[in-house]
Short mmCIF file of N, CA and C in Angstrom, two decimals:
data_model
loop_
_atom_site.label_atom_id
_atom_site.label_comp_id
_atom_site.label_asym_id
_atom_site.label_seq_id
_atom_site.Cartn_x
_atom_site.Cartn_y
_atom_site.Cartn_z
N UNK A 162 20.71 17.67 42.71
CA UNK A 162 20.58 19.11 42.57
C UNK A 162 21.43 19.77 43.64
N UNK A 163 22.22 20.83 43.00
CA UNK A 163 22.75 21.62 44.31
C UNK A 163 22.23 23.45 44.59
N UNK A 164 23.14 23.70 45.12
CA UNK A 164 22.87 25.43 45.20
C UNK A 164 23.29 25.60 46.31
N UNK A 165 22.70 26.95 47.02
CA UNK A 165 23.02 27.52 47.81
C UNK A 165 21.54 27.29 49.17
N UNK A 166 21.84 27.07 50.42
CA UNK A 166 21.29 27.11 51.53
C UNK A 166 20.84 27.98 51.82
N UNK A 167 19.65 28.35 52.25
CA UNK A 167 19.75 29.79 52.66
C UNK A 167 18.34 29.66 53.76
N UNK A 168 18.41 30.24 55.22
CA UNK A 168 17.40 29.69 56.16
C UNK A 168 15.92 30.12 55.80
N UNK A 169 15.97 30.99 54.99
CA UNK A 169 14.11 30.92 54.36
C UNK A 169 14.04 29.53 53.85
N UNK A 170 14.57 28.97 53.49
CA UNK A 170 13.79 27.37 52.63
C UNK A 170 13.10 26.42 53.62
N UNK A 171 12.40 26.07 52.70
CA UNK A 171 11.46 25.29 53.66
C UNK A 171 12.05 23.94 53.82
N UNK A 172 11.41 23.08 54.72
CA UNK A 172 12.24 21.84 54.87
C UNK A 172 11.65 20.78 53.48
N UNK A 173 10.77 20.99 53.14
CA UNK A 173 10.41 20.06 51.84
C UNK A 173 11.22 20.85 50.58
N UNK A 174 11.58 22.11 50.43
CA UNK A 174 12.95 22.33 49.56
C UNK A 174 14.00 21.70 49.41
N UNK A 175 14.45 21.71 51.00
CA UNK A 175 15.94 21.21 52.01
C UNK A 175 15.52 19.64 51.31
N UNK A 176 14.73 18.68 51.76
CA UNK A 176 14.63 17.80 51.26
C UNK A 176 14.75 17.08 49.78
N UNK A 177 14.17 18.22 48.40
CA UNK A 177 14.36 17.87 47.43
C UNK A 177 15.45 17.88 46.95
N UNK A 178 16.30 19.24 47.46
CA UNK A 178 17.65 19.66 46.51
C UNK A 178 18.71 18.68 47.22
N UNK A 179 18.29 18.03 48.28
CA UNK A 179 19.57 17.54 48.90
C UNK A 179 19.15 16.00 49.48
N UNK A 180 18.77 15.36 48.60
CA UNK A 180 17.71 14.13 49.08
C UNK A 180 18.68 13.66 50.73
N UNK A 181 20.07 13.29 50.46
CA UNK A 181 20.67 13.09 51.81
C UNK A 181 20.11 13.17 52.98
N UNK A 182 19.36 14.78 53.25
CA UNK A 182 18.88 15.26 54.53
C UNK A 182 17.61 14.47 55.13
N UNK A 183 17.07 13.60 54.01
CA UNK A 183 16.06 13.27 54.27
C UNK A 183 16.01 12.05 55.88
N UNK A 184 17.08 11.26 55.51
CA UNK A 184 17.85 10.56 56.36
C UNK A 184 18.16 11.03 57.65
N UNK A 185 18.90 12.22 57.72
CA UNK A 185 19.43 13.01 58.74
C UNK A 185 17.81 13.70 59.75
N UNK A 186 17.00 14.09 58.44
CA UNK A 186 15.51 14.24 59.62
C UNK A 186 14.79 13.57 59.98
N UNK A 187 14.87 12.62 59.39
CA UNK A 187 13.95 11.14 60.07
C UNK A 187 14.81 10.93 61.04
N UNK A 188 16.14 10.80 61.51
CA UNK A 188 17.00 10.76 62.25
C UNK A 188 16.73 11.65 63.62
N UNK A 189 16.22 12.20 63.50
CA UNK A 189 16.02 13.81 64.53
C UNK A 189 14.37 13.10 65.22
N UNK A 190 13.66 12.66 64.43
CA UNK A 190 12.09 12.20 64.80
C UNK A 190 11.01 13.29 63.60
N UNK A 191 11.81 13.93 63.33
CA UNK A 191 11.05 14.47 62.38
C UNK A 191 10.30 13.92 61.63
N UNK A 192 8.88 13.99 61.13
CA UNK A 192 8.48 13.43 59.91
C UNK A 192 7.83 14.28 58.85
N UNK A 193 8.66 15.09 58.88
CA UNK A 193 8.90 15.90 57.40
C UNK A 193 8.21 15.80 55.71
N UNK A 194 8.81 13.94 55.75
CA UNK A 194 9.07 13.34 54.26
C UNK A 194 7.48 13.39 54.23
N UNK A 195 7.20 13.72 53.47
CA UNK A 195 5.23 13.97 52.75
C UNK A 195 4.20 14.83 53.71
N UNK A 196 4.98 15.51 54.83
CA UNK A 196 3.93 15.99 55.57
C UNK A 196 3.32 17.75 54.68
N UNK A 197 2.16 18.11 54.54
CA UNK A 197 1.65 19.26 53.84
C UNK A 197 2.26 20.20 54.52
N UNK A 198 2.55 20.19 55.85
CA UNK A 198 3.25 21.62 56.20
C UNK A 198 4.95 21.94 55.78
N UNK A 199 5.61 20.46 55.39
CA UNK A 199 6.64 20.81 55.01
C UNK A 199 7.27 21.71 54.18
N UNK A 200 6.32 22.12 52.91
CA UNK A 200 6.71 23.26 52.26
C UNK A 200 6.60 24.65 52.82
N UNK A 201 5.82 24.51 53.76
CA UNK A 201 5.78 26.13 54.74
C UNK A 201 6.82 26.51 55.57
N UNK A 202 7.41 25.14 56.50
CA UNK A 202 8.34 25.12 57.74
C UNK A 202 9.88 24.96 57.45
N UNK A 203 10.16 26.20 58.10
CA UNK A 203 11.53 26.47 57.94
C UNK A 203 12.42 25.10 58.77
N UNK A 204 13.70 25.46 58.79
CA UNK A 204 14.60 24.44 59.97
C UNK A 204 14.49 25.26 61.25
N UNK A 205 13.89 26.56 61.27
CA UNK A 205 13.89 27.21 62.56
C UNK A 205 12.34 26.73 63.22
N UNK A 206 11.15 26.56 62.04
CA UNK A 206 9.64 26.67 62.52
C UNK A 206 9.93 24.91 62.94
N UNK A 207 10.41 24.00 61.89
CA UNK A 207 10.39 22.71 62.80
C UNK A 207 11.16 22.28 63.92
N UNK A 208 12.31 23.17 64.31
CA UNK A 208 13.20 22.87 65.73
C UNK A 208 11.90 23.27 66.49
N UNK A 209 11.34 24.53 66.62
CA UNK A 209 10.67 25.38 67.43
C UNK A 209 8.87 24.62 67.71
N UNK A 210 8.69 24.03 66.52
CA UNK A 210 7.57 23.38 67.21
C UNK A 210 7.60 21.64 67.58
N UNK A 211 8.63 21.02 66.96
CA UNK A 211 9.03 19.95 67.57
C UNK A 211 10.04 19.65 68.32
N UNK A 212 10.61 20.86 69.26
CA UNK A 212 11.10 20.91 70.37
C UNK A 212 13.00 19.85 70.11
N UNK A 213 13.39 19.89 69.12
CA UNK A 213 14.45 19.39 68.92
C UNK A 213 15.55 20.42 69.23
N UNK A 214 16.83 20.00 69.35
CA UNK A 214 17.95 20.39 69.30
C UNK A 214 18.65 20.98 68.03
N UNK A 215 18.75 22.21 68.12
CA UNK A 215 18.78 22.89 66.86
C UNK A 215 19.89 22.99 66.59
N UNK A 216 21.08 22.98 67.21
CA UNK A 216 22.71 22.95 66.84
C UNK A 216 23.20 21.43 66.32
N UNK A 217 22.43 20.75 67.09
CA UNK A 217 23.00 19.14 66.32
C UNK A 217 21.91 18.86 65.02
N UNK A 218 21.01 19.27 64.99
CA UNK A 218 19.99 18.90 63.41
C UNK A 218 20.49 20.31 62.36
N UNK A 219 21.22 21.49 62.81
CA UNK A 219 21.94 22.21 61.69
C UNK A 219 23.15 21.02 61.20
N UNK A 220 24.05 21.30 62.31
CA UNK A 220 25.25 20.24 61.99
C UNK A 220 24.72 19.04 61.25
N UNK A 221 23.94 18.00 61.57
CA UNK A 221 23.39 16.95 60.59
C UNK A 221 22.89 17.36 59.24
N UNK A 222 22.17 18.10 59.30
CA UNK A 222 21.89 18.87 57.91
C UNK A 222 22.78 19.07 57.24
N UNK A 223 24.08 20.07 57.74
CA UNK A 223 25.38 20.73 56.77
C UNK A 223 25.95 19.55 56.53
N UNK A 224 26.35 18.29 57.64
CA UNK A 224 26.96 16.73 57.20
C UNK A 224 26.25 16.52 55.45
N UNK A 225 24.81 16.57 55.89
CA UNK A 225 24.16 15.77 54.79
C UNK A 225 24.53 16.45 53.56
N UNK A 226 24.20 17.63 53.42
CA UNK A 226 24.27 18.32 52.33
C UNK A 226 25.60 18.32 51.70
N UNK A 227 26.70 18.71 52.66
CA UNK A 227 28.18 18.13 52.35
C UNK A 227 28.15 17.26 51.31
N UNK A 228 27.70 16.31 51.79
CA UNK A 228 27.85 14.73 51.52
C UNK A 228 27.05 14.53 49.99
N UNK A 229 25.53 15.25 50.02
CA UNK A 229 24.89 15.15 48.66
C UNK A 229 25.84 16.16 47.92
N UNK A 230 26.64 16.94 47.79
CA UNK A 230 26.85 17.73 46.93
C UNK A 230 28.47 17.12 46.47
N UNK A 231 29.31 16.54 47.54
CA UNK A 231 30.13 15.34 47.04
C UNK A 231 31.26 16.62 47.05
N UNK A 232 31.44 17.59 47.30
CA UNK A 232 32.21 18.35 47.93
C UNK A 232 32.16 19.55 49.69
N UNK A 233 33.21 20.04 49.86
CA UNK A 233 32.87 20.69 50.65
C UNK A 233 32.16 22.03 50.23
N UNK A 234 31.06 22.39 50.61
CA UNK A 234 30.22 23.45 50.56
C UNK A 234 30.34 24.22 51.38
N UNK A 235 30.81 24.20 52.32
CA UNK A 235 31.10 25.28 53.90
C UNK A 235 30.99 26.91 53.27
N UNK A 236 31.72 26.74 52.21
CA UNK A 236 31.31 28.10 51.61
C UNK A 236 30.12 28.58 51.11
N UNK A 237 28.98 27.47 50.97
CA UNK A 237 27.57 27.86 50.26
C UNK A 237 26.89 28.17 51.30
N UNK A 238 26.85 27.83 53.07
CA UNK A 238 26.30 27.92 54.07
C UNK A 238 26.42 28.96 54.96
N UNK A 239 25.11 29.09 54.84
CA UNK A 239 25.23 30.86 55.99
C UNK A 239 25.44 30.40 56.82
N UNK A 240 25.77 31.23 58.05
CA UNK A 240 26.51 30.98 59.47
C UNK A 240 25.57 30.47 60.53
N UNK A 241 23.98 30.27 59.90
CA UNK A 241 23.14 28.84 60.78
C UNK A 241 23.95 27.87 60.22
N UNK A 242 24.06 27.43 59.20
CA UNK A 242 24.53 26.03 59.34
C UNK A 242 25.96 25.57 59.17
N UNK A 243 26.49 26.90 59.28
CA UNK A 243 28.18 26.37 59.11
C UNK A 243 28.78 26.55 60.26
N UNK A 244 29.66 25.37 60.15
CA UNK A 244 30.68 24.76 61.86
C UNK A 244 30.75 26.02 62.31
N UNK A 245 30.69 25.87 63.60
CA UNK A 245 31.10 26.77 64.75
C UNK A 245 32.80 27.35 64.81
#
């Protein structure tokens, strides 16, 4: 599935439309994959309460999603998650 990014989505969204990311947040320590709050928590509410690094888990995210969508998307990504 593709579409457009947009920072209201929750991370169990982020997860379905772009299975890739799933990888990239287990990667971070996140455990996201089946947790009940995942459909509530943004990529801003899980940096902010699990104290991660929020410029390198955007960047991993935009990698992933890149990568699931099998082109460059840079254009589907608001300016949280697109390169600096």
């Amino acid at each position: 599935m593709t579409g457009r990014y947009h920072d209201d989505m929750s991370m169990d969204e982020i997860m379905r439309r772009w299975p890739e990311t799933i990888r990239t947040i287990l990667d971070h320590g996140l455990l996201c994959v089946g947790c009940p709050i995942a459909p509530f928590h943004t990529v801003d509410d899980a940096v902010r309460e699990h104290d991660i690094g929020e410029v390198d888990l955007r960047a991993d995210l935009r990698a992933a999603i890149t990568r699931s969508a099998g082109t460059d998307t840079r254009r589907d990504l608001p300016d949280s998650l697109s390169a600096p």
